[in-house]
Amino acid sequence: MSADKASGSAGFSDTSSAASIKPDVSSETAVENVLEHSISRNGNWIGAVFNIMCISIGTGTMNLPAVVKRCGWFGIILFVLMAVIGWYVGVLFRRAMYSRPGKRISSFALVTREAFGAPGYWFATAITYLYCCGTVISWIIVSGTQITRLLGFAGVDFDKKISMTIIAVVMWIPFTALKTLKEITISSVFGVLTAMFTVIVLAVTSLQHKYTDSYHYPEFDSAPNHTFIIGAGIPSALASISFMYAGAVAFPHIEGNLRKPGQFGWMLFLSNTLVCGAYLLSSVTGYFAFGDQTVSPILNNLPNLAIVNAATILIIIHVVFAAPVMLVSANLELELALGVMPQVMGKKKEFFWRLLMRTFTMGVLLAVSIAIPYFGQVIDLVSAISTTVVFFMVPVICYVKLYGWRRIPRYELVLCALLVAIGGVACVWGLIDAIKSLRTAVKNGHG
């Protein structure tokens, strides 16, 4: 790739130190060469669909009935609306990736650098890292908690801190072994299949064990109540739902492996449609069954049944397979930002620093999971801080900046402004609610 094509992208000094960063032309070219090497252009749209679904469908589905409880049945409309917005934002972001003639901007962070220089690059790198790591923290929490819960049914008293540690170690193995997303499509397929099975089991079991006068589980004092709309809960619900669709940080890597990149738009629409269907199945049945008594995760509303326990085991397996998709996306950005690449420091040093950084990352995620073991509250906090920015704001703002507002139809500019405004409200309001909820959980000792 020529030096003039590399201008405006992230730049790093050609030194052996990962901490030495200077934006010169040769190192900028090295960064783009690494990103281009990380794509294969031999994947098909089916693999891309599974990658996106693997990122989206997972433990978050167990939080969705509680999200509907927060805003009422109106949340169902929000799920569909956010699926459409997620597709539209993805299309806009891809336009931003190809906004420079003859050049593909190869990552989420490099798109923001093209638009806003070094500050944009570091901001996007930080927000990507926060989003992906926050997601994996929620997975470690729910997996470790459910392992301890399952063993408790069998009469085994097992500390959930140990369960979380085991999960983190199992996640660490593929995370450090697999360098890029092009190596993990098979794990994505398995992850999606296990997640879909779990969604179906949770939906059927919720309907079978909903409250009735003659039978109800758990022991509710009265029948659950259902509300059509709770206005005060809509902003924080938007933040939580955006968590389920905010895959923009991984879109450049997924699009980069498509044999026919022009398929990205309808492939993303199909992915979001399937994801939305899974979300609706989980949230409608859960809220219908338990109403205002719905908890997060929904597993805690359900009885000790073999099929539910099997689904729980599968969702644990799912997050183990899905974690590399998230963590590789996050760490690849950070590693490039710090110059951890063979072109800069050689293969042996690159491998050492990559292993060290990824091991440190997993250690930090485990420590945070043990310190704040509240699944629903962690998802809400991560959603408010990062996914509202990743979902509503950064892709749209970069598109307008790079494409040029004069080239964009007026109606689309209005729509973009509306999306950014909604994202801002959801971010601030959702953050306030998430902090209050987390403070209450810490005070009470449970989520």
Short mmCIF file of N, CA and C in Angstrom, two decimals, residues 67 70-72 74-75 78 82 228-241 422 425-426 429-430 433:
data_model
loop_
_atom_site.label_atom_id
_atom_site.label_comp_id
_atom_site.label_asym_id
_atom_site.label_seq_id
_atom_site.Cartn_x
_atom_site.Cartn_y
_atom_site.Cartn_z
N VAL A 67 -35.56 -5.87 30.91
CA VAL A 67 -35.56 -4.59 30.19
C VAL A 67 -36.99 -4.21 29.83
N ARG A 70 -38.84 -2.83 32.66
CA ARG A 70 -38.46 -1.46 32.97
C ARG A 70 -39.27 -0.43 32.17
N CYS A 71 -39.62 -0.78 30.91
CA CYS A 71 -40.32 0.21 30.07
C CYS A 71 -41.70 -0.25 29.62
N GLY A 72 -42.14 -1.45 30.03
CA GLY A 72 -43.46 -1.96 29.65
C GLY A 72 -43.44 -2.62 28.28
N PHE A 74 -44.11 -1.54 25.60
CA PHE A 74 -43.56 -0.66 24.56
C PHE A 74 -42.14 -1.07 24.19
N GLY A 75 -41.47 -1.79 25.09
CA GLY A 75 -40.13 -2.27 24.81
C GLY A 75 -40.06 -3.16 23.58
N LEU A 78 -39.45 -1.09 20.76
CA LEU A 78 -38.07 -0.62 20.77
C LEU A 78 -37.11 -1.65 20.20
N MET A 82 -34.80 -0.69 17.13
CA MET A 82 -33.35 -0.70 17.29
C MET A 82 -32.68 -1.65 16.31
N PHE A 228 -48.25 -1.26 29.68
CA PHE A 228 -47.95 -1.05 28.26
C PHE A 228 -46.73 -0.16 28.08
N ILE A 229 -46.66 0.95 28.81
CA ILE A 229 -45.52 1.85 28.64
C ILE A 229 -45.17 2.51 29.97
N ILE A 230 -43.88 2.54 30.27
CA ILE A 230 -43.35 3.24 31.43
C ILE A 230 -42.32 4.23 30.90
N GLY A 231 -42.75 5.47 30.76
CA GLY A 231 -41.93 6.47 30.09
C GLY A 231 -40.57 6.68 30.71
N ALA A 232 -40.50 6.67 32.04
CA ALA A 232 -39.24 6.94 32.73
C ALA A 232 -38.18 5.87 32.45
N GLY A 233 -38.64 4.67 32.06
CA GLY A 233 -37.70 3.59 31.82
C GLY A 233 -37.20 3.49 30.39
N ILE A 234 -37.76 4.30 29.49
CA ILE A 234 -37.40 4.17 28.07
C ILE A 234 -35.94 4.52 27.79
N PRO A 235 -35.38 5.64 28.30
CA PRO A 235 -33.98 5.95 27.99
C PRO A 235 -33.01 4.86 28.42
N SER A 236 -33.17 4.36 29.66
CA SER A 236 -32.25 3.31 30.12
C SER A 236 -32.50 2.00 29.36
N ALA A 237 -33.76 1.76 28.94
CA ALA A 237 -34.05 0.58 28.13
C ALA A 237 -33.37 0.69 26.77
N LEU A 238 -33.36 1.88 26.18
CA LEU A 238 -32.66 2.09 24.91
C LEU A 238 -31.18 1.77 25.05
N ALA A 239 -30.60 2.20 26.17
CA ALA A 239 -29.18 1.93 26.40
C ALA A 239 -28.94 0.42 26.49
N SER A 240 -29.81 -0.28 27.20
CA SER A 240 -29.64 -1.73 27.36
C SER A 240 -29.85 -2.47 26.05
N ILE A 241 -30.85 -2.04 25.26
CA ILE A 241 -31.10 -2.71 23.98
C ILE A 241 -29.97 -2.42 23.00
N ILE A 422 -30.77 11.08 20.40
CA ILE A 422 -31.31 9.95 21.17
C ILE A 422 -30.18 9.25 21.92
N VAL A 425 -29.18 11.27 25.05
CA VAL A 425 -30.15 11.14 26.15
C VAL A 425 -30.04 9.76 26.79
N ALA A 426 -29.97 8.71 25.96
CA ALA A 426 -29.88 7.34 26.49
C ALA A 426 -28.59 7.15 27.29
N TRP A 429 -29.03 9.49 30.74
CA TRP A 429 -30.11 8.97 31.58
C TRP A 429 -29.83 7.52 31.98
N GLY A 430 -29.37 6.74 31.02
CA GLY A 430 -29.06 5.34 31.31
C GLY A 430 -27.94 5.20 32.31
N ASP A 433 -29.34 5.92 35.84
CA ASP A 433 -30.11 4.77 36.32
C ASP A 433 -29.21 3.59 36.66
#
